[in-house]
mmCIF file of C-alpha atoms in Angstrom:
data_model
loop_
_atom_site.group_PDB
_atom_site.id
_atom_site.type_symbol
_atom_site.label_atom_id
_atom_site.label_comp_id
_atom_site.label_asym_id
_atom_site.label_seq_id
_atom_site.Cartn_x
_atom_site.Cartn_y
_atom_site.Cartn_z
ATOM 1 C CA UNK U 53 -24.474 66.030 -11.112
ATOM 2 C CA UNK U 54 -27.731 63.908 -10.167
ATOM 3 C CA UNK U 55 -25.052 61.594 -12.976
ATOM 4 C CA UNK U 56 -22.121 62.717 -12.817
ATOM 5 C CA UNK U 57 -22.978 60.958 -8.987
ATOM 6 C CA UNK U 58 -24.601 57.934 -10.530
ATOM 7 C CA UNK U 59 -21.292 58.106 -12.903
ATOM 8 C CA UNK U 60 -19.218 57.371 -10.091
ATOM 9 C CA UNK U 61 -21.763 55.313 -7.977
ATOM 10 C CA UNK U 62 -21.370 53.461 -11.165
ATOM 11 C CA UNK U 63 -17.954 53.324 -11.449
ATOM 12 C CA UNK U 64 -17.492 52.534 -7.809
ATOM 13 C CA UNK U 65 -19.427 49.519 -7.796
ATOM 14 C CA UNK U 66 -17.322 48.168 -11.047
ATOM 15 C CA UNK U 67 -14.352 48.466 -9.805
ATOM 16 C CA UNK U 68 -15.547 47.561 -5.826
ATOM 17 C CA UNK U 69 -17.167 43.938 -8.500
ATOM 18 C CA UNK U 70 -13.089 43.997 -9.939
ATOM 19 C CA UNK U 71 -11.697 43.752 -6.435
ATOM 20 C CA UNK U 72 -13.962 40.878 -4.878
ATOM 21 C CA UNK U 73 -13.624 39.718 -8.280
ATOM 22 C CA UNK U 74 -9.927 39.479 -8.364
ATOM 23 C CA UNK U 75 -9.826 38.819 -4.164
ATOM 24 C CA UNK U 76 -12.380 35.957 -4.493
ATOM 25 C CA UNK U 77 -10.186 34.631 -8.014
ATOM 26 C CA UNK U 78 -7.062 34.807 -5.295
ATOM 27 C CA UNK U 79 -8.860 32.472 -2.871
ATOM 28 C CA UNK U 80 -9.653 29.713 -5.498
ATOM 29 C CA UNK U 81 -6.057 29.830 -6.270
ATOM 30 C CA UNK U 82 -4.364 29.371 -3.121
ATOM 31 C CA UNK U 83 -3.693 25.747 -4.084
ATOM 32 C CA UNK U 84 -4.548 25.464 -7.546
ATOM 33 C CA UNK U 85 -6.565 22.468 -6.734
ATOM 34 C CA UNK U 86 -9.715 21.594 -8.544
ATOM 35 C CA UNK U 87 -11.941 19.019 -6.515
ATOM 36 C CA UNK U 88 -11.066 21.228 -3.114
ATOM 37 C CA UNK U 89 -12.823 24.436 -2.152
ATOM 38 C CA UNK U 90 -13.727 25.333 0.932
ATOM 39 C CA UNK U 91 -16.147 23.915 1.387
ATOM 40 C CA UNK U 92 -14.203 20.836 2.542
ATOM 41 C CA UNK U 93 -13.640 19.795 5.734
ATOM 42 C CA UNK U 94 -9.965 19.927 5.196
ATOM 43 C CA UNK U 95 -9.736 22.583 3.346
ATOM 44 C CA UNK U 96 -7.107 24.631 5.682
ATOM 45 C CA UNK U 97 -5.149 21.728 5.983
ATOM 46 C CA UNK U 98 -4.880 21.325 2.337
ATOM 47 C CA UNK U 99 -3.996 24.970 1.808
ATOM 48 C CA UNK U 100 -1.795 24.617 4.140
ATOM 49 C CA UNK U 101 0.846 21.900 3.087
ATOM 50 C CA UNK U 102 0.062 23.276 -0.050
ATOM 51 C CA UNK U 103 2.070 26.408 0.680
ATOM 52 C CA UNK U 104 4.385 24.377 3.044
ATOM 53 C CA UNK U 105 5.262 22.428 0.252
ATOM 54 C CA UNK U 106 4.411 19.233 1.433
ATOM 55 C CA UNK U 107 1.784 18.240 -0.846
ATOM 56 C CA UNK U 108 2.061 19.032 -4.898
ATOM 57 C CA UNK U 109 -1.130 17.242 -5.776
ATOM 58 C CA UNK U 110 -1.148 15.473 -9.147
ATOM 59 C CA UNK U 111 -0.643 16.850 -12.908
ATOM 60 C CA UNK U 112 -3.847 17.240 -13.797
ATOM 61 C CA UNK U 113 -4.362 20.204 -11.347
ATOM 62 C CA UNK U 114 -6.295 17.237 -8.533
ATOM 63 C CA UNK U 115 -5.419 16.253 -5.336
ATOM 64 C CA UNK U 116 -8.142 13.733 -4.977
ATOM 65 C CA UNK U 117 -8.460 14.142 -1.487
ATOM 66 C CA UNK U 118 -10.263 10.931 -1.197
ATOM 67 C CA UNK U 119 -8.281 8.790 -2.586
ATOM 68 C CA UNK U 120 -6.317 6.437 0.315
ATOM 69 C CA UNK U 121 -3.365 7.424 1.205
ATOM 70 C CA UNK U 122 0.090 5.044 -0.048
ATOM 71 C CA UNK U 123 2.990 4.458 1.887
ATOM 72 C CA UNK U 124 5.009 6.051 -0.541
ATOM 73 C CA UNK U 125 2.591 8.964 -0.572
ATOM 74 C CA UNK U 126 2.126 9.246 3.378
ATOM 75 C CA UNK U 127 6.363 9.106 3.585
ATOM 76 C CA UNK U 128 6.458 12.476 0.720
ATOM 77 C CA UNK U 129 4.494 14.487 2.694
ATOM 78 C CA UNK U 130 5.493 13.404 6.454
ATOM 79 C CA UNK U 131 9.162 13.522 5.489
ATOM 80 C CA UNK U 132 8.029 16.921 3.003
ATOM 81 C CA UNK U 133 7.087 18.721 6.110
ATOM 82 C CA UNK U 134 10.552 18.207 8.004
ATOM 83 C CA UNK U 135 12.913 18.237 4.733
ATOM 84 C CA UNK U 136 13.841 20.008 1.361
ATOM 85 C CA UNK U 137 13.734 16.788 -0.831
ATOM 86 C CA UNK U 138 15.014 17.103 -4.222
ATOM 87 C CA UNK U 139 13.032 15.923 -6.805
ATOM 88 C CA UNK U 140 13.469 12.376 -8.449
ATOM 89 C CA UNK U 141 15.862 12.103 -11.781
ATOM 90 C CA UNK U 142 13.889 10.896 -15.069
ATOM 91 C CA UNK U 143 13.566 7.102 -15.057
ATOM 92 C CA UNK U 144 12.605 6.678 -11.268
ATOM 93 C CA UNK U 145 10.036 5.831 -8.910
ATOM 94 C CA UNK U 146 9.260 9.553 -8.202
ATOM 95 C CA UNK U 147 9.759 8.829 -4.483
ATOM 96 C CA UNK U 148 13.213 7.242 -4.992
ATOM 97 C CA UNK U 149 14.488 10.183 -2.486
ATOM 98 C CA UNK U 150 12.187 10.119 0.066
ATOM 99 C CA UNK U 151 12.862 6.076 0.420
ATOM 100 C CA UNK U 152 16.263 6.971 0.018
ATOM 101 C CA UNK U 153 16.545 9.308 3.697
ATOM 102 C CA UNK U 154 14.272 6.935 4.743
ATOM 103 C CA UNK U 155 16.807 4.123 4.573
ATOM 104 C CA UNK U 156 19.285 5.976 5.554
ATOM 105 C CA UNK U 157 17.317 6.589 9.278
ATOM 106 C CA UNK U 158 15.969 3.205 8.674
ATOM 107 C CA UNK U 159 12.347 3.296 8.816
ATOM 108 C CA UNK U 160 9.668 1.055 8.950
ATOM 109 C CA UNK U 161 8.812 1.008 5.895
ATOM 110 C CA UNK U 162 8.015 -2.401 3.824
ATOM 111 C CA UNK U 163 10.385 -2.230 0.993
ATOM 112 C CA UNK U 164 13.146 0.506 0.715
ATOM 113 C CA UNK U 165 12.948 -0.308 -3.604
ATOM 114 C CA UNK U 166 10.327 -2.246 -4.909
ATOM 115 C CA UNK U 167 8.000 0.234 -6.252
ATOM 116 C CA UNK U 168 4.469 -2.535 -5.446
ATOM 117 C CA UNK U 169 4.826 -2.672 -1.683
ATOM 118 C CA UNK U 170 5.794 1.748 -2.369
ATOM 119 C CA UNK U 171 2.183 2.618 -4.358
ATOM 120 C CA UNK U 172 0.079 0.121 -1.958
ATOM 121 C CA UNK U 173 -2.093 1.311 0.680
ATOM 122 C CA UNK U 174 -0.595 2.311 4.135
ATOM 123 C CA UNK U 175 -2.913 1.361 7.200
ATOM 124 C CA UNK U 176 -3.231 3.450 10.446
ATOM 125 C CA UNK U 177 -0.630 1.308 12.232
ATOM 126 C CA UNK U 178 2.170 1.426 9.646
ATOM 127 C CA UNK U 179 1.790 5.402 9.942
ATOM 128 C CA UNK U 180 1.957 5.025 13.992
ATOM 129 C CA UNK U 181 5.364 3.139 13.325
ATOM 130 C CA UNK U 182 7.239 5.837 10.744
ATOM 131 C CA UNK U 183 5.326 8.524 13.108
ATOM 132 C CA UNK U 184 7.122 6.939 16.077
ATOM 133 C CA UNK U 185 10.350 5.959 14.078
ATOM 134 C CA UNK U 186 10.663 9.385 13.133
ATOM 135 C CA UNK U 187 10.590 10.881 16.490
ATOM 136 C CA UNK U 188 13.891 9.120 17.418
ATOM 137 C CA UNK U 189 12.261 5.540 18.959
ATOM 138 C CA UNK U 190 12.285 1.982 17.947
ATOM 139 C CA UNK U 191 8.391 1.147 18.887
ATOM 140 C CA UNK U 192 6.347 -1.778 16.247
ATOM 141 C CA UNK U 193 2.492 -2.774 16.261
ATOM 142 C CA UNK U 194 0.243 -1.482 19.305
ATOM 143 C CA UNK U 195 3.633 -0.368 21.003
ATOM 144 C CA UNK U 196 3.773 2.637 18.149
ATOM 145 C CA UNK U 197 0.764 3.252 17.996
ATOM 146 C CA UNK U 198 0.453 4.217 22.230
ATOM 147 C CA UNK U 199 3.749 6.401 21.878
ATOM 148 C CA UNK U 200 1.830 8.306 19.346
ATOM 149 C CA UNK U 201 -1.385 8.595 22.178
ATOM 150 C CA UNK U 202 0.611 9.066 24.782
ATOM 151 C CA UNK U 203 2.718 11.978 22.516
ATOM 152 C CA UNK U 204 -0.640 13.135 22.489
ATOM 153 C CA UNK U 205 0.428 13.057 18.715
ATOM 154 C CA UNK U 206 -2.720 11.297 17.485
ATOM 155 C CA UNK U 207 -6.255 10.904 19.563
ATOM 156 C CA UNK U 208 -7.106 8.079 17.969
ATOM 157 C CA UNK U 209 -10.120 7.355 15.979
ATOM 158 C CA UNK U 210 -13.092 6.735 18.519
ATOM 159 C CA UNK U 211 -11.280 6.439 21.134
ATOM 160 C CA UNK U 212 -7.676 7.408 22.590
ATOM 161 C CA UNK U 213 -6.873 4.156 23.045
ATOM 162 C CA UNK U 214 -4.886 1.008 20.798
ATOM 163 C CA UNK U 215 -7.630 -0.106 20.124
ATOM 164 C CA UNK U 216 -9.684 3.053 19.822
ATOM 165 C CA UNK U 217 -6.773 3.991 17.711
ATOM 166 C CA UNK U 218 -7.789 1.685 14.471
ATOM 167 C CA UNK U 219 -5.283 1.335 13.312
ATOM 168 C CA UNK U 220 -6.500 -1.615 11.038
ATOM 169 C CA UNK U 221 -7.358 0.953 8.913
ATOM 170 C CA UNK U 222 -6.050 3.305 6.041
ATOM 171 C CA UNK U 223 -6.608 6.714 6.046
ATOM 172 C CA UNK U 224 -7.455 9.269 3.051
ATOM 173 C CA UNK U 225 -5.231 11.779 1.666
ATOM 174 C CA UNK U 226 -7.073 14.513 2.895
ATOM 175 C CA UNK U 227 -7.098 12.666 6.566
ATOM 176 C CA UNK U 228 -3.052 11.830 5.994
ATOM 177 C CA UNK U 229 -2.780 15.827 5.397
ATOM 178 C CA UNK U 230 -4.255 16.907 9.070
ATOM 179 C CA UNK U 231 -2.723 13.680 10.620
ATOM 180 C CA UNK U 232 0.923 15.801 9.888
ATOM 181 C CA UNK U 233 -0.836 19.171 9.819
ATOM 182 C CA UNK U 234 -1.477 17.834 14.012
ATOM 183 C CA UNK U 235 2.056 16.900 14.206
ATOM 184 C CA UNK U 236 3.001 20.040 14.228
ATOM 185 C CA UNK U 237 0.791 21.261 15.655
ATOM 186 C CA UNK U 238 1.975 19.385 18.670
ATOM 187 C CA UNK U 239 5.310 19.918 18.374
ATOM 188 C CA UNK U 240 6.754 17.786 16.703
ATOM 189 C CA UNK U 241 9.391 19.994 15.381
ATOM 190 C CA UNK U 242 12.116 17.605 13.068
ATOM 191 C CA UNK U 243 12.268 13.907 12.126
ATOM 192 C CA UNK U 244 14.954 11.590 13.578
ATOM 193 C CA UNK U 245 16.279 8.155 12.840
ATOM 194 C CA UNK U 246 15.321 4.929 14.636
ATOM 195 C CA UNK U 247 17.462 3.346 16.898
ATOM 196 C CA UNK U 248 18.440 0.150 15.794
ATOM 197 C CA UNK U 249 17.198 -1.386 19.350
ATOM 198 C CA UNK U 250 13.761 -2.399 19.994
ATOM 199 C CA UNK U 251 12.266 -0.154 22.744
ATOM 200 C CA UNK U 252 11.579 -1.736 25.691
ATOM 201 C CA UNK U 253 7.387 -1.778 25.520
ATOM 202 C CA UNK U 254 4.575 0.698 26.010
ATOM 203 C CA UNK U 255 2.227 0.433 28.978
ATOM 204 C CA UNK U 256 -0.754 0.263 27.863
ATOM 205 C CA UNK U 257 -3.306 2.715 29.646
ATOM 206 C CA UNK U 258 -7.188 1.791 29.158
ATOM 207 C CA UNK U 259 -9.006 5.478 29.045
ATOM 208 C CA UNK U 260 -12.810 4.857 29.073
ATOM 209 C CA UNK U 261 -13.590 9.138 27.587
ATOM 210 C CA UNK U 262 -12.699 10.306 24.081
ATOM 211 C CA UNK U 263 -10.981 12.996 23.355
ATOM 212 C CA UNK U 264 -11.497 15.080 19.591
ATOM 213 C CA UNK U 265 -11.353 12.480 17.443
ATOM 214 C CA UNK U 266 -9.414 12.879 13.935
ATOM 215 C CA UNK U 267 -11.023 14.391 10.919
ATOM 216 C CA UNK U 268 -12.502 12.410 8.393
ATOM 217 C CA UNK U 269 -14.815 12.531 5.125
ATOM 218 C CA UNK U 270 -17.743 13.662 5.640
ATOM 219 C CA UNK U 271 -19.462 11.148 2.950
ATOM 220 C CA UNK U 272 -17.908 8.269 5.188
ATOM 221 C CA UNK U 273 -15.902 6.874 2.567
ATOM 222 C CA UNK U 274 -13.227 4.355 5.246
ATOM 223 C CA UNK U 275 -11.108 1.545 4.404
ATOM 224 C CA UNK U 276 -11.906 -0.971 6.266
ATOM 225 C CA UNK U 277 -8.583 -3.171 5.031
ATOM 226 C CA UNK U 278 -7.884 -4.100 8.632
ATOM 227 C CA UNK U 279 -10.456 -5.187 11.201
ATOM 228 C CA UNK U 280 -7.326 -5.738 13.919
ATOM 229 C CA UNK U 281 -8.726 -8.922 15.886
ATOM 230 C CA UNK U 282 -6.898 -8.096 19.399
ATOM 231 C CA UNK U 283 -5.529 -10.285 21.801
ATOM 232 C CA UNK U 284 -7.398 -13.170 19.804
ATOM 233 C CA UNK U 285 -4.452 -15.821 19.130
ATOM 234 C CA UNK U 286 -4.394 -19.154 17.273
ATOM 235 C CA UNK U 287 -3.644 -21.870 19.790
ATOM 236 C CA UNK U 288 -2.378 -24.894 19.197
ATOM 237 C CA UNK U 289 -5.276 -26.549 19.530
ATOM 238 C CA UNK U 290 -6.103 -24.868 17.642
ATOM 239 C CA UNK U 291 -4.010 -25.115 14.040
ATOM 240 C CA UNK U 292 -3.056 -28.505 14.959
ATOM 241 C CA UNK U 293 0.969 -28.176 15.998
ATOM 242 C CA UNK U 294 2.757 -29.907 18.533
ATOM 243 C CA UNK U 295 5.024 -28.801 20.858
ATOM 244 C CA UNK U 296 8.703 -28.203 19.194
ATOM 245 C CA UNK U 297 7.600 -26.676 15.953
ATOM 246 C CA UNK U 298 8.016 -23.177 15.032
ATOM 247 C CA UNK U 299 5.550 -20.818 14.442
ATOM 248 C CA UNK U 300 4.092 -21.630 11.122
ATOM 249 C CA UNK U 301 5.667 -25.015 10.814
ATOM 250 C CA UNK U 302 2.078 -26.298 11.447
ATOM 251 C CA UNK U 303 0.759 -25.428 8.291
ATOM 252 C CA UNK U 304 3.060 -28.246 7.125
ATOM 253 C CA UNK U 305 1.232 -31.056 9.115
ATOM 254 C CA UNK U 306 -0.659 -34.207 7.619
ATOM 255 C CA UNK U 307 1.013 -33.252 4.605
ATOM 256 C CA UNK U 308 -0.438 -29.820 3.980
ATOM 257 C CA UNK U 309 -3.428 -31.528 4.760
ATOM 258 C CA UNK U 310 -4.726 -31.456 8.483
ATOM 259 C CA UNK U 311 -7.808 -29.811 9.535
ATOM 260 C CA UNK U 312 -9.113 -26.784 8.479
ATOM 261 C CA UNK U 313 -8.136 -24.163 11.482
ATOM 262 C CA UNK U 314 -10.700 -22.224 13.071
ATOM 263 C CA UNK U 315 -9.454 -18.795 11.148
ATOM 264 C CA UNK U 316 -9.375 -21.165 7.711
ATOM 265 C CA UNK U 317 -13.066 -22.526 8.358
ATOM 266 C CA UNK U 318 -13.709 -17.917 8.146
ATOM 267 C CA UNK U 319 -12.128 -17.655 5.831
ATOM 268 C CA UNK U 320 -13.553 -19.985 3.479
ATOM 269 C CA UNK U 321 -17.848 -19.351 5.028
ATOM 270 C CA UNK U 322 -17.058 -16.070 4.159
ATOM 271 C CA UNK U 323 -16.098 -16.272 1.365
ATOM 272 C CA UNK U 324 -19.196 -18.791 0.260
ATOM 273 C CA UNK U 325 -21.296 -16.328 1.963
ATOM 274 C CA UNK U 326 -20.431 -13.596 -0.087
ATOM 275 C CA UNK U 327 -20.986 -16.139 -3.173
ATOM 276 C CA UNK U 328 -24.476 -16.934 -1.938
ATOM 277 C CA UNK U 329 -25.990 -13.241 -1.401
ATOM 278 C CA UNK U 330 -25.146 -12.721 -5.138
ATOM 279 C CA UNK U 331 -27.038 -16.128 -6.290
ATOM 280 C CA UNK U 332 -24.073 -18.328 -6.614
ATOM 281 C CA UNK U 333 -23.072 -21.716 -5.500
ATOM 282 C CA UNK U 334 -20.864 -22.286 -2.622
ATOM 283 C CA UNK U 335 -17.865 -23.521 -4.020
ATOM 284 C CA UNK U 336 -16.126 -26.853 -1.889
ATOM 285 C CA UNK U 337 -12.954 -26.001 -0.299
ATOM 286 C CA UNK U 338 -10.267 -28.681 -1.557
ATOM 287 C CA UNK U 339 -7.427 -30.280 0.428
ATOM 288 C CA UNK U 340 -5.652 -30.105 -2.267
ATOM 289 C CA UNK U 341 -5.839 -26.241 -3.172
ATOM 290 C CA UNK U 342 -5.416 -25.449 0.712
ATOM 291 C CA UNK U 343 -2.364 -27.118 1.055
ATOM 292 C CA UNK U 344 -0.964 -25.045 -1.721
ATOM 293 C CA UNK U 345 -2.536 -22.280 0.452
ATOM 294 C CA UNK U 346 -0.591 -23.348 3.248
ATOM 295 C CA UNK U 347 3.163 -24.322 1.562
ATOM 296 C CA UNK U 348 2.083 -20.485 0.295
ATOM 297 C CA UNK U 349 1.809 -18.542 3.543
ATOM 298 C CA UNK U 350 4.469 -20.591 5.269
ATOM 299 C CA UNK U 351 7.088 -19.104 2.590
ATOM 300 C CA UNK U 352 6.095 -15.960 2.433
ATOM 301 C CA UNK U 353 6.614 -16.235 6.697
ATOM 302 C CA UNK U 354 9.761 -17.960 6.799
ATOM 303 C CA UNK U 355 11.840 -17.282 3.522
ATOM 304 C CA UNK U 356 9.776 -14.359 2.457
ATOM 305 C CA UNK U 357 10.382 -14.338 -1.018
ATOM 306 C CA UNK U 358 11.336 -11.024 -3.001
ATOM 307 C CA UNK U 359 13.061 -8.713 -5.674
ATOM 308 C CA UNK U 360 12.890 -6.168 -7.795
ATOM 309 C CA UNK U 361 8.899 -5.639 -8.719
ATOM 310 C CA UNK U 362 8.053 -8.907 -7.344
ATOM 311 C CA UNK U 363 4.594 -9.639 -5.545
ATOM 312 C CA UNK U 364 3.020 -11.310 -3.323
ATOM 313 C CA UNK U 365 2.757 -14.418 -5.819
ATOM 314 C CA UNK U 366 6.312 -14.406 -5.482
ATOM 315 C CA UNK U 367 7.836 -18.112 -4.011
ATOM 316 C CA UNK U 368 11.647 -18.637 -2.776
ATOM 317 C CA UNK U 369 13.865 -21.119 -4.013
ATOM 318 C CA UNK U 370 14.089 -22.351 -0.692
ATOM 319 C CA UNK U 371 11.166 -25.221 -0.424
ATOM 320 C CA UNK U 372 10.361 -28.251 -2.966
ATOM 321 C CA UNK U 373 8.822 -26.610 -4.705
ATOM 322 C CA UNK U 374 9.440 -24.017 -7.866
ATOM 323 C CA UNK U 375 11.112 -20.169 -6.625
ATOM 324 C CA UNK U 376 10.400 -17.346 -8.397
ATOM 325 C CA UNK U 377 9.715 -13.647 -8.717
ATOM 326 C CA UNK U 378 6.146 -12.874 -9.707
ATOM 327 C CA UNK U 379 5.077 -9.594 -11.714
ATOM 328 C CA UNK U 380 2.158 -7.866 -12.389
ATOM 329 C CA UNK U 381 2.563 -8.037 -16.057
ATOM 330 C CA UNK U 382 2.315 -11.774 -15.592
ATOM 331 C CA UNK U 383 5.117 -13.345 -17.153
ATOM 332 C CA UNK U 384 5.439 -15.861 -15.582
ATOM 333 C CA UNK U 385 1.881 -16.936 -14.832
ATOM 334 C CA UNK U 386 3.428 -20.630 -14.932
ATOM 335 C CA UNK U 387 4.408 -19.890 -11.647
ATOM 336 C CA UNK U 388 1.263 -19.875 -10.552
ATOM 337 C CA UNK U 389 -0.591 -22.646 -12.677
ATOM 338 C CA UNK U 390 1.666 -24.849 -12.063
ATOM 339 C CA UNK U 391 2.012 -25.020 -8.357
ATOM 340 C CA UNK U 392 -1.131 -27.285 -7.280
ATOM 341 C CA UNK U 393 0.829 -29.594 -9.761
ATOM 342 C CA UNK U 394 3.903 -28.750 -8.180
ATOM 343 C CA UNK U 395 3.271 -29.223 -4.707
ATOM 344 C CA UNK U 396 1.327 -32.360 -4.703
ATOM 345 C CA UNK U 397 3.433 -34.451 -6.340
ATOM 346 C CA UNK U 398 1.144 -34.726 -9.417
ATOM 347 C CA UNK U 399 -1.971 -35.338 -7.734
ATOM 348 C CA UNK U 400 -3.831 -32.596 -8.475
ATOM 349 C CA UNK U 401 -3.395 -32.525 -12.377
ATOM 350 C CA UNK U 402 -5.024 -28.844 -12.853
ATOM 351 C CA UNK U 403 -4.433 -25.149 -12.752
ATOM 352 C CA UNK U 404 -4.380 -23.331 -10.085
ATOM 353 C CA UNK U 405 -5.069 -19.554 -9.638
ATOM 354 C CA UNK U 406 -4.123 -17.447 -6.558
ATOM 355 C CA UNK U 407 -5.555 -14.158 -5.042
ATOM 356 C CA UNK U 408 -3.552 -12.508 -1.637
ATOM 357 C CA UNK U 409 -3.195 -10.276 0.234
ATOM 358 C CA UNK U 410 -0.469 -9.435 3.838
ATOM 359 C CA UNK U 411 -1.817 -7.052 6.451
ATOM 360 C CA UNK U 412 1.362 -5.667 8.379
ATOM 361 C CA UNK U 413 -0.932 -5.631 11.659
ATOM 362 C CA UNK U 414 -2.675 -9.408 11.219
ATOM 363 C CA UNK U 415 -4.309 -10.572 7.909
ATOM 364 C CA UNK U 416 -8.416 -12.047 9.210
ATOM 365 C CA UNK U 417 -10.630 -13.767 7.229
ATOM 366 C CA UNK U 418 -12.809 -10.255 7.587
ATOM 367 C CA UNK U 419 -10.058 -7.795 6.625
ATOM 368 C CA UNK U 420 -8.812 -10.454 3.666
ATOM 369 C CA UNK U 421 -11.626 -10.756 2.023
ATOM 370 C CA UNK U 422 -12.619 -7.170 2.734
ATOM 371 C CA UNK U 423 -9.632 -6.084 0.791
ATOM 372 C CA UNK U 424 -10.522 -8.386 -2.755
ATOM 373 C CA UNK U 425 -13.922 -6.735 -2.431
ATOM 374 C CA UNK U 426 -12.575 -3.581 -3.457
ATOM 375 C CA UNK U 427 -9.919 -4.665 -5.905
ATOM 376 C CA UNK U 428 -12.306 -5.590 -9.209
ATOM 377 C CA UNK U 429 -9.758 -8.227 -10.588
ATOM 378 C CA UNK U 430 -9.721 -9.847 -7.013
ATOM 379 C CA UNK U 431 -13.515 -9.610 -6.657
ATOM 380 C CA UNK U 432 -14.120 -10.742 -9.967
ATOM 381 C CA UNK U 433 -12.246 -14.376 -9.464
ATOM 382 C CA UNK U 434 -13.750 -14.373 -6.456
ATOM 383 C CA UNK U 435 -17.717 -14.129 -8.508
ATOM 384 C CA UNK U 436 -16.696 -16.076 -11.025
ATOM 385 C CA UNK U 437 -16.965 -13.182 -13.809
ATOM 386 C CA UNK U 438 -15.906 -13.749 -17.329
ATOM 387 C CA UNK U 439 -13.178 -16.706 -17.654
ATOM 388 C CA UNK U 440 -13.200 -17.041 -13.802
ATOM 389 C CA UNK U 441 -16.824 -18.402 -14.323
ATOM 390 C CA UNK U 442 -15.838 -21.876 -14.588
ATOM 391 C CA UNK U 443 -13.971 -21.545 -11.145
ATOM 392 C CA UNK U 444 -15.677 -24.479 -9.161
ATOM 393 C CA UNK U 445 -12.973 -25.005 -6.037
ATOM 394 C CA UNK U 446 -10.883 -23.338 -3.849
ATOM 395 C CA UNK U 447 -8.255 -24.221 -0.385
ATOM 396 C CA UNK U 448 -7.730 -21.371 1.757
ATOM 397 C CA UNK U 449 -5.289 -20.645 4.624
ATOM 398 C CA UNK U 450 -4.785 -17.598 6.531
ATOM 399 C CA UNK U 451 -1.469 -16.623 9.400
ATOM 400 C CA UNK U 452 -0.227 -13.760 10.709
ATOM 401 C CA UNK U 453 0.107 -11.259 7.736
ATOM 402 C CA UNK U 454 -0.836 -13.184 4.607
ATOM 403 C CA UNK U 455 -3.944 -15.019 3.456
ATOM 404 C CA UNK U 456 -4.080 -16.545 0.264
ATOM 405 C CA UNK U 457 -6.751 -18.694 -1.306
ATOM 406 C CA UNK U 458 -6.645 -21.170 -4.078
ATOM 407 C CA UNK U 459 -8.885 -21.429 -6.458
ATOM 408 C CA UNK U 460 -9.352 -24.940 -9.466
ATOM 409 C CA UNK U 461 -11.590 -25.564 -11.756
ATOM 410 C CA UNK U 462 -10.500 -29.864 -11.564
ATOM 411 C CA UNK U 463 -12.347 -32.411 -8.842
ATOM 412 C CA UNK U 464 -9.363 -32.866 -6.336
ATOM 413 C CA UNK U 465 -8.501 -36.484 -6.332
ATOM 414 C CA UNK U 466 -7.684 -35.901 -2.366
ATOM 415 C CA UNK U 467 -11.112 -34.904 -1.887
ATOM 416 C CA UNK U 468 -12.750 -31.778 0.187
ATOM 417 C CA UNK U 469 -13.035 -30.774 3.417
ATOM 418 C CA UNK U 470 -16.298 -30.498 4.990
#
């Protein structure tokens, strides 16, 4: 009798273990992501997003919650939260159907068809503009951020204010999912087209007491891709601008070799301080290379060179220089290398090498350098790794949304800034 009881108990125990094992295996397979478990701070949000087909993850079975979210990734998550979207055809960019919806609804993305821009990390400010647009309004910049705060779609990152929202920062993929889940919980039920005309400026209110902040990774991983300098404007005295000139014409004054603006000086100082921290010599700031950098910032803003797969090293055909599309395969490398010689009318005969930065809010010396430091290829140029160890001089320009820095090996016959 006791033996039967023991056998019965053993069978019951094994059945219970089997049931528990099945329950645990089902729990772990809810989303199927191999790099997510219940201990992750965004586990519930990611499970929600996976269950509602807002996210799909990568082909290797991972979700990569700590990766910075790109414009294409965020836009896809956001639109799939409200719409069922068919997959793109073979040969297309995977997000083509999403961008078609964005184009039809006039959503403010960097480009509807250039993959390079689609796959660039998006900032919190860029996200605010998309969400405000999809809510049927037309706000940009700080006005879009204020709109989100007023609608309680966000409570900011450090405080429920425009500054506390930290529009210059990026989001991780986990944060993006949590952000989108919060939208649903705060009553955003559908998306609408953005009106063609911009809305009046949103009234800004300062709130001293912060509400609960949006979740963020416990490991402290945080992009500092954009450190917006709120309220700081460049005066005519600072830039050398003269009355009657347009916003960026001052870059061409004195043949592009006017004294460095305070932002240009700061960028050059930050680069040299970074080099000196690593035991590297400071670089002299070349007048010729600075002229090239200024011309490129001017062209980037005024003429906005663009095209299929063209990146930030491209030039328009609307100036006294050779225009062209610069692509990631460097097939048109001479467009860059020969530019110092071309812009200076052959007075500088050395080759030029450029690193570039774009920011939808504002390019600042700080966020430009931080962005370059996080990119191995750009960082190698700044600190002279391998071939780049030959670089000795630089030229800088930072204005509006762009920062361009040019590097060279040859001495500058036009001299240097102190």
